[in-house]
XYZ file of N, CA and C in Angstrom:
594
model
N 4.031 32.940 5.044
C 5.402 32.520 4.797
C 6.369 33.563 5.360
N 7.446 33.072 5.916
C 8.457 34.019 6.394
C 9.394 34.357 5.262
N 9.893 35.561 5.299
C 10.791 36.005 4.236
C 12.223 36.009 4.771
N 13.107 35.365 4.034
C 14.515 35.362 4.420
C 15.065 36.774 4.243
N 15.991 37.159 5.088
C 16.554 38.510 4.960
C 17.138 38.744 3.573
N 16.715 39.817 2.955
C 17.212 40.210 1.633
C 17.062 39.099 0.601
N 16.077 38.248 0.736
C 15.893 37.157 -0.235
C 14.453 37.077 -0.676
N 14.174 36.225 -1.679
C 12.801 36.086 -2.184
C 11.941 35.321 -1.196
N 10.635 35.491 -1.301
C 9.724 34.727 -0.455
C 9.742 33.281 -0.898
N 9.352 32.379 0.014
C 9.367 30.941 -0.303
C 8.444 30.625 -1.461
N 7.355 31.414 -1.601
C 6.409 31.154 -2.675
C 7.031 31.376 -4.046
N 8.044 32.238 -4.126
C 8.661 32.521 -5.411
C 9.914 31.703 -5.679
N 10.343 30.905 -4.716
C 11.566 30.119 -4.868
C 11.307 28.912 -5.764
N 12.240 28.669 -6.670
C 12.127 27.520 -7.574
C 13.349 26.635 -7.413
N 13.155 25.334 -7.681
C 14.292 24.426 -7.604
C 15.086 24.499 -8.908
N 16.085 23.646 -9.048
C 16.949 23.699 -10.239
C 16.197 23.405 -11.530
N 15.096 22.641 -11.436
C 14.309 22.322 -12.634
C 13.276 23.406 -12.932
N 13.220 24.445 -12.104
C 12.284 25.529 -12.334
C 10.908 25.306 -11.725
N 10.752 24.245 -10.908
C 9.477 23.945 -10.262
C 9.390 24.732 -8.956
N 8.264 25.395 -8.700
C 8.131 26.102 -7.419
C 8.330 25.134 -6.248
N 9.180 25.521 -5.315
C 9.502 24.661 -4.177
C 8.242 24.308 -3.397
N 7.339 25.268 -3.267
C 6.089 25.035 -2.537
C 5.282 23.908 -3.181
N 5.172 23.907 -4.521
C 4.451 22.847 -5.215
C 5.186 21.523 -5.068
N 6.495 21.538 -5.222
C 7.294 20.316 -5.116
C 7.096 19.658 -3.750
N 7.123 20.461 -2.692
C 6.925 19.920 -1.348
C 5.525 19.345 -1.189
N 4.531 20.049 -1.730
C 3.160 19.557 -1.648
C 3.020 18.231 -2.397
N 3.519 18.177 -3.628
C 3.383 16.972 -4.449
C 4.062 15.772 -3.794
N 5.244 15.983 -3.256
C 5.961 14.881 -2.599
C 5.226 14.385 -1.360
N 4.648 15.300 -0.604
C 4.005 14.908 0.654
C 2.632 14.268 0.450
N 1.931 14.600 -0.646
C 0.563 14.101 -0.830
C 0.409 13.110 -1.972
N 1.478 12.778 -2.669
C 1.371 11.881 -3.818
C 0.841 10.501 -3.431
N 1.338 9.928 -2.349
C 0.890 8.589 -1.938
C -0.591 8.603 -1.567
N -1.015 9.649 -0.880
C -2.426 9.787 -0.499
C -3.311 9.859 -1.745
N -2.921 10.683 -2.708
C -3.691 10.811 -3.941
C -3.705 9.503 -4.727
N -2.582 8.801 -4.707
C -2.496 7.536 -5.438
C -3.435 6.493 -4.828
N -3.522 6.450 -3.505
C -4.454 5.513 -2.870
C -5.895 5.836 -3.249
N -6.224 7.121 -3.287
C -7.569 7.520 -3.706
C -7.817 7.131 -5.156
N -6.825 7.338 -6.002
C -6.962 6.976 -7.419
C -7.153 5.474 -7.581
N -6.476 4.691 -6.746
C -6.623 3.230 -6.815
C -8.057 2.807 -6.493
N -8.664 3.459 -5.513
C -10.053 3.148 -5.184
C -10.965 3.417 -6.371
N -10.608 4.393 -7.186
C -11.418 4.747 -8.345
C -11.213 3.792 -9.518
N -9.952 3.482 -9.835
C -9.695 2.728 -11.067
C -9.337 1.268 -10.844
N -8.954 0.881 -9.612
C -8.701 -0.530 -9.320
C -7.408 -1.087 -9.871
N -6.474 -0.243 -10.234
C -5.206 -0.695 -10.797
C -4.115 0.272 -10.341
N -3.065 -0.262 -9.708
C -2.022 0.617 -9.160
C -1.275 1.392 -10.246
N -1.066 0.773 -11.392
C -0.340 1.456 -12.476
C -1.187 2.603 -13.047
N -2.469 2.323 -13.255
C -3.350 3.378 -13.743
C -3.570 4.452 -12.678
N -3.557 4.046 -11.406
C -3.673 5.019 -10.321
C -2.492 5.984 -10.352
N -1.314 5.461 -10.639
C -0.130 6.313 -10.758
C -0.295 7.297 -11.919
N -0.795 6.807 -13.060
C -1.034 7.685 -14.212
C -2.056 8.771 -13.874
N -3.131 8.365 -13.215
C -4.176 9.312 -12.843
C -3.636 10.365 -11.883
N -2.828 9.932 -10.922
C -2.228 10.861 -9.955
C -1.301 11.848 -10.655
N -0.471 11.345 -11.551
C 0.460 12.226 -12.268
C -0.287 13.222 -13.151
N -1.361 12.770 -13.791
C -2.162 13.671 -14.619
C -2.784 14.769 -13.758
N -3.314 14.377 -12.599
C -3.924 15.357 -11.699
C -2.883 16.352 -11.185
N -1.698 15.859 -10.814
C -0.643 16.761 -10.333
C -0.161 17.698 -11.445
N -0.115 17.192 -12.671
C 0.290 18.046 -13.796
C -0.729 19.174 -14.007
N -2.015 18.829 -13.894
C -3.051 19.858 -14.033
C -2.963 20.876 -12.890
N -2.696 20.365 -11.696
C -2.559 21.250 -10.546
C -1.357 22.170 -10.710
N -0.255 21.627 -11.203
C 0.959 22.424 -11.417
C 0.701 23.557 -12.419
N -0.093 23.246 -13.449
C -0.356 24.240 -14.494
C -1.064 25.483 -13.949
N -1.818 25.322 -12.856
C -2.540 26.473 -12.301
C -2.003 26.893 -10.935
N -0.942 26.262 -10.479
C -0.437 26.495 -9.117
C -0.163 27.972 -8.846
N 0.479 28.664 -9.788
C 0.847 30.066 -9.565
C -0.329 31.018 -9.739
N -1.423 30.560 -10.390
C -2.568 31.434 -10.647
C -3.698 31.273 -9.641
N -3.778 30.106 -9.031
C -4.920 29.794 -8.182
C -4.570 29.991 -6.720
N -5.395 30.737 -6.024
C -5.248 30.877 -4.582
C -6.107 29.801 -3.942
N -5.484 28.923 -3.192
C -6.205 27.809 -2.611
C -6.189 27.899 -1.091
N -7.376 27.791 -0.499
C -7.437 27.710 0.958
C -6.832 26.388 1.415
N -7.084 25.343 0.629
C -6.583 24.013 0.949
C -6.078 23.346 -0.321
N -4.756 23.342 -0.550
C -4.227 22.681 -1.742
C -4.629 21.208 -1.807
N -4.735 20.550 -0.654
C -5.107 19.135 -0.644
C -6.521 18.936 -1.164
N -7.438 19.764 -0.721
C -8.825 19.684 -1.182
C -8.909 19.972 -2.678
N -8.151 20.969 -3.134
C -8.133 21.310 -4.559
C -7.547 20.162 -5.377
N -6.482 19.541 -4.878
C -5.859 18.411 -5.581
C -6.824 17.240 -5.675
N -7.559 16.973 -4.608
C -8.527 15.881 -4.613
C -9.621 16.167 -5.636
N -10.065 17.423 -5.700
C -11.076 17.813 -6.682
C -10.564 17.565 -8.098
N -9.317 17.972 -8.370
C -8.729 17.767 -9.698
C -8.625 16.273 -10.010
N -8.204 15.472 -9.028
C -8.067 14.025 -9.221
C -9.402 13.389 -9.588
N -10.447 13.702 -8.821
C -11.744 13.075 -9.065
C -12.365 13.545 -10.371
N -12.223 14.828 -10.677
C -12.770 15.311 -11.947
C -12.003 14.725 -13.132
N -10.696 14.561 -12.979
C -9.895 13.946 -14.039
C -10.357 12.518 -14.269
N -10.600 11.781 -13.184
C -11.077 10.404 -13.322
C -12.398 10.355 -14.073
N -13.359 11.191 -13.659
C -14.668 11.179 -14.313
C -14.535 11.560 -15.784
N -13.741 12.590 -16.089
C -13.546 13.024 -17.477
C -12.896 11.935 -18.315
N -11.845 11.314 -17.776
C -11.127 10.293 -18.534
C -11.973 9.034 -18.712
N -12.809 8.733 -17.738
C -13.679 7.562 -17.853
C -14.673 7.752 -18.981
N -15.134 8.988 -19.145
C -16.054 9.267 -20.257
C -15.390 8.961 -21.596
N -14.087 9.163 -21.645
C -13.355 8.874 -22.891
C -12.939 7.415 -22.965
N -13.244 6.648 -21.908
C -12.960 5.212 -21.825
C -11.488 4.894 -21.689
N -10.645 5.886 -21.530
C -9.207 5.637 -21.466
C -8.832 4.730 -20.297
N -9.419 4.967 -19.102
C -9.032 4.210 -17.917
C -9.573 2.784 -17.945
N -10.532 2.527 -18.854
C -11.119 1.195 -18.913
C -10.391 0.309 -19.912
N -9.593 0.881 -20.773
C -8.899 0.119 -21.807
C -7.640 -0.502 -21.229
N -7.841 -1.627 -20.567
C -6.724 -2.279 -19.908
C -7.016 -3.757 -19.751
N -6.001 -4.508 -19.519
C -6.150 -5.937 -19.294
C -6.672 -6.167 -17.888
N -7.595 -7.119 -17.738
C -8.127 -7.413 -16.408
C -7.091 -8.122 -15.549
N -5.967 -8.533 -16.129
C -4.918 -9.196 -15.356
C -4.319 -8.274 -14.314
N -4.400 -6.950 -14.540
C -3.807 -6.010 -13.599
C -4.768 -5.604 -12.488
N -6.010 -6.054 -12.578
C -7.012 -5.606 -11.626
C -6.679 -6.063 -10.218
N -6.581 -5.121 -9.291
C -6.332 -5.408 -7.890
C -5.122 -6.304 -7.694
N -3.996 -5.923 -8.295
C -2.795 -6.741 -8.210
C -2.084 -6.614 -6.872
N -2.365 -5.573 -6.105
C -1.766 -5.392 -4.785
C -2.865 -5.044 -3.803
N -2.932 -5.791 -2.716
C -3.962 -5.508 -1.707
C -3.375 -4.627 -0.615
N -4.068 -3.559 -0.294
C -3.636 -2.701 0.802
C -3.956 -3.390 2.120
N -3.162 -3.131 3.155
C -3.440 -3.768 4.433
C -4.788 -3.331 4.988
N -5.467 -4.251 5.651
C -6.766 -3.952 6.243
C -7.001 -4.898 7.400
N -8.005 -4.599 8.215
C -8.318 -5.477 9.335
C -8.809 -6.824 8.821
N -9.586 -6.825 7.764
C -10.075 -8.052 7.149
C -9.784 -7.968 5.645
N -8.637 -8.493 5.223
C -8.248 -8.352 3.813
C -9.267 -8.950 2.846
N -9.892 -10.074 3.200
C -10.862 -10.694 2.290
C -12.069 -9.793 2.085
N -12.543 -9.199 3.182
C -13.685 -8.295 3.094
C -13.343 -7.071 2.258
N -12.131 -6.553 2.460
C -11.686 -5.372 1.710
C -11.604 -5.681 0.217
N -11.038 -6.830 -0.130
C -10.926 -7.197 -1.545
C -12.303 -7.401 -2.164
N -13.218 -7.997 -1.399
C -14.578 -8.191 -1.897
C -15.237 -6.842 -2.176
N -15.061 -5.899 -1.251
C -15.656 -4.580 -1.421
C -15.021 -3.833 -2.596
N -13.709 -3.919 -2.736
C -13.036 -3.243 -3.849
C -13.462 -3.827 -5.193
N -13.607 -5.149 -5.249
C -14.054 -5.781 -6.492
C -15.484 -5.357 -6.828
N -16.341 -5.271 -5.807
C -17.720 -4.831 -6.034
C -17.746 -3.357 -6.447
N -16.925 -2.545 -5.802
C -16.860 -1.122 -6.127
C -16.469 -0.913 -7.583
N -15.629 -1.775 -8.101
C -15.169 -1.672 -9.493
C -16.325 -1.818 -10.486
N -17.410 -2.451 -10.043
C -18.558 -2.662 -10.931
C -19.586 -1.529 -10.863
N -19.352 -0.569 -9.986
C -20.227 0.606 -9.879
C -19.833 1.592 -10.974
N -20.797 2.189 -11.675
C -20.460 3.178 -12.706
C -19.552 4.285 -12.162
N -18.720 4.824 -13.018
C -17.640 5.726 -12.608
C -18.109 6.913 -11.774
N -19.172 7.584 -12.180
C -19.603 8.771 -11.441
C -20.109 8.396 -10.054
N -20.888 7.324 -9.950
C -21.353 6.861 -8.641
C -20.184 6.398 -7.791
N -19.205 5.765 -8.414
C -18.020 5.302 -7.679
C -17.252 6.493 -7.100
N -17.105 7.541 -7.895
C -16.414 8.736 -7.402
C -17.159 9.331 -6.209
N -18.484 9.352 -6.284
C -19.289 9.872 -5.178
C -19.112 9.007 -3.932
N -19.170 7.680 -4.089
C -19.029 6.785 -2.936
C -17.655 6.923 -2.280
N -16.617 7.030 -3.093
C -15.267 7.161 -2.534
C -15.131 8.472 -1.760
N -15.638 9.553 -2.339
C -15.572 10.838 -1.626
C -16.412 10.816 -0.350
N -17.635 10.281 -0.448
C -18.535 10.304 0.709
C -18.050 9.398 1.837
N -17.657 8.173 1.511
C -17.430 7.184 2.561
C -15.966 6.890 2.856
N -15.088 7.014 1.877
C -13.667 6.819 2.167
C -13.037 8.115 2.674
N -13.479 9.223 2.091
C -12.901 10.514 2.473
C -13.770 11.282 3.467
N -14.880 10.699 3.882
C -15.785 11.328 4.859
C -16.202 12.738 4.454
N -16.466 12.946 3.179
C -16.900 14.256 2.707
C -18.422 14.371 2.835
N -18.899 15.560 3.118
C -20.340 15.798 3.181
C -20.908 15.813 1.762
N -22.242 15.826 1.679
C -22.900 15.921 0.377
C -22.451 17.193 -0.334
N -22.395 18.295 0.404
C -22.016 19.583 -0.186
C -20.558 19.570 -0.665
N -19.661 19.018 0.151
C -18.244 18.952 -0.236
C -18.050 18.066 -1.459
N -18.786 16.960 -1.507
C -18.700 16.059 -2.657
C -19.200 16.746 -3.918
N -20.311 17.473 -3.791
C -20.859 18.203 -4.936
C -19.862 19.238 -5.448
N -19.199 19.948 -4.523
C -18.207 20.945 -4.924
C -17.016 20.289 -5.610
N -16.574 19.150 -5.095
C -15.414 18.472 -5.682
C -15.698 17.963 -7.088
N -16.928 17.506 -7.324
C -17.264 16.931 -8.628
C -17.952 17.919 -9.559
N -18.239 19.117 -9.056
C -18.874 20.124 -9.911
C -20.295 19.761 -10.293
N -21.064 19.253 -9.327
C -22.452 18.889 -9.604
C -23.329 19.367 -8.451
N -24.624 19.132 -8.539
C -25.550 19.571 -7.492
C -25.585 18.566 -6.347
N -26.086 19.008 -5.201
C -26.218 18.095 -4.064
C -27.241 17.005 -4.372
N -28.257 17.344 -5.153
C -29.243 16.334 -5.559
C -28.606 15.214 -6.369
N -27.675 15.592 -7.246
C -26.960 14.587 -8.034
C -26.126 13.690 -7.129
N -25.467 14.287 -6.139
C -24.671 13.493 -5.206
C -25.560 12.489 -4.482
N -26.720 12.932 -4.013
C -27.629 12.042 -3.293
C -28.125 10.911 -4.175
N -28.508 11.236 -5.409
C -29.012 10.181 -6.300
C -27.901 9.223 -6.707
N -26.676 9.755 -6.947
C -25.554 8.885 -7.310
C -25.147 7.998 -6.130
N -25.252 8.521 -4.914
C -24.964 7.715 -3.733
C -25.961 6.572 -3.633
N -27.225 6.887 -3.787
C -28.277 5.877 -3.710
C -28.084 4.803 -4.779
N -27.814 5.228 -6.010
C -27.610 4.270 -7.105
C -26.357 3.427 -6.873
N -25.296 4.079 -6.410
C -24.047 3.350 -6.167
C -24.206 2.299 -5.086
N -24.867 2.658 -3.984
C -25.089 1.688 -2.907
C -26.011 0.557 -3.363
N -27.011 0.890 -4.183
C -27.908 -0.146 -4.713
C -27.127 -1.123 -5.595
N -26.207 -0.590 -6.392
C -25.380 -1.453 -7.233
C -24.497 -2.348 -6.377
N -23.897 -1.777 -5.330
C -23.064 -2.581 -4.428
C -23.882 -3.694 -3.783
N -25.095 -3.380 -3.321
C -25.954 -4.402 -2.715
C -26.241 -5.523 -3.705
N -26.552 -5.136 -4.954
C -26.868 -6.131 -5.979
C -25.657 -7.011 -6.282
N -24.475 -6.391 -6.430
C -23.256 -7.131 -6.756
C -22.842 -8.053 -5.618
N -22.983 -7.579 -4.391
C -22.553 -8.365 -3.232
C -23.534 -9.468 -2.868
N -24.770 -9.375 -3.349
C -25.742 -10.442 -3.132
C -26.045 -10.690 -1.666
N -25.927 -11.950 -1.251
C -26.284 -12.356 0.115
C -25.095 -12.387 1.062
N -24.033 -11.687 0.738
C -22.853 -11.696 1.608
C -23.100 -10.862 2.853
N -22.351 -11.125 3.930
C -22.496 -10.305 5.143
C -22.220 -8.826 4.877
N -21.344 -8.548 3.922
C -21.021 -7.164 3.596
C -22.232 -6.439 3.026
N -23.020 -7.139 2.200
C -24.226 -6.532 1.621
C -25.223 -6.195 2.715
N -25.317 -7.047 3.728
C -26.244 -6.789 4.837
C -25.847 -5.526 5.588
N -24.544 -5.250 5.677
C -24.069 -4.048 6.369
C -24.444 -2.777 5.612
N -24.648 -2.893 4.307
C -25.028 -1.722 3.520
C -26.448 -1.287 3.827
N -27.252 -2.183 4.393
C -28.616 -1.837 4.780
C -29.489 -1.587 3.573
N -30.685 -1.138 3.845
C -31.624 -0.906 2.757
C -31.937 0.574 2.567
N -31.289 1.434 3.376
C -31.521 2.878 3.250
C -30.783 3.450 2.064
N -30.842 4.773 1.948
C -30.191 5.426 0.809
C -28.751 5.778 1.100
N -28.268 5.455 2.304
C -26.868 5.702 2.604
C -26.547 7.149 2.899
N -27.566 7.956 3.147
C -27.289 9.369 3.355
C -26.935 9.679 4.801
N -27.066 8.695 5.680
C -26.747 8.918 7.075
C -25.274 8.726 7.340
N -24.962 8.186 8.480
C -23.563 8.056 8.886
C -22.925 6.834 8.258
N -22.555 6.940 7.007
C -21.823 5.879 6.333
C -22.653 4.656 6.029
N -23.967 4.766 6.044
C -24.866 3.667 5.715
C -24.627 2.459 6.592
N -24.047 2.681 7.757
C -23.857 1.587 8.705
C -22.696 0.685 8.394
N -21.890 1.032 7.442
C -20.759 0.162 7.082
C -19.453 0.842 7.397
N -18.514 0.085 7.905
C -17.206 0.644 8.192
C -16.317 0.541 6.977
N -16.435 1.470 6.072
C -15.612 1.457 4.870
C -14.148 1.637 5.220
N -13.249 0.894 4.565
C -11.814 1.130 4.792
C -11.423 2.472 4.232
N -10.725 3.272 5.003
C -10.368 4.619 4.563
C -9.186 4.586 3.600
N -9.130 5.602 2.734
C -8.062 5.686 1.745
C -6.702 5.782 2.390
N -6.640 6.374 3.556
C -5.351 6.555 4.215
C -4.862 5.340 4.965
N -5.661 4.272 5.023
C -5.278 3.090 5.786
C -4.256 2.255 5.051
């Protein structure tokens, strides 16, 4: 960071509400990205907003104490761990099914995307978090393990279980055929998953 002449460094500057300017800029620039990732996890835009705000609040609480090589990577880790933790408490599941997938994100094939999102919703939460990190965010097994605080073996087994669940839910659809019969540990299991940023 550059230091203004005779002034504080940008890292120490706060806005009128007392929020560090650096955090405020980060939150504003990455909120939509985090919200899209949260939607892939919970399947509801309103709950995705809640999940994103909870993750940003947790990030804000440690912003001044934690040195991060990549604030975005750290924020994603907080988001996914928050989802897994909250799912254990069943909070994110206590909702009306009327809100499920109320807004479809643009895609090359909207019907295929909606089918995949609906199937993904039926995958257990931990496996779903692994699948989203691995295939939507293109994270390696090691990066996924670090983000979720588990072993690489757990990531591999959760990936295998998650893909098996997707195959079972999708049945004889063309999308299920694209998932193949492997464990999905290769290059995206042969399926072109829609990315979170799309």
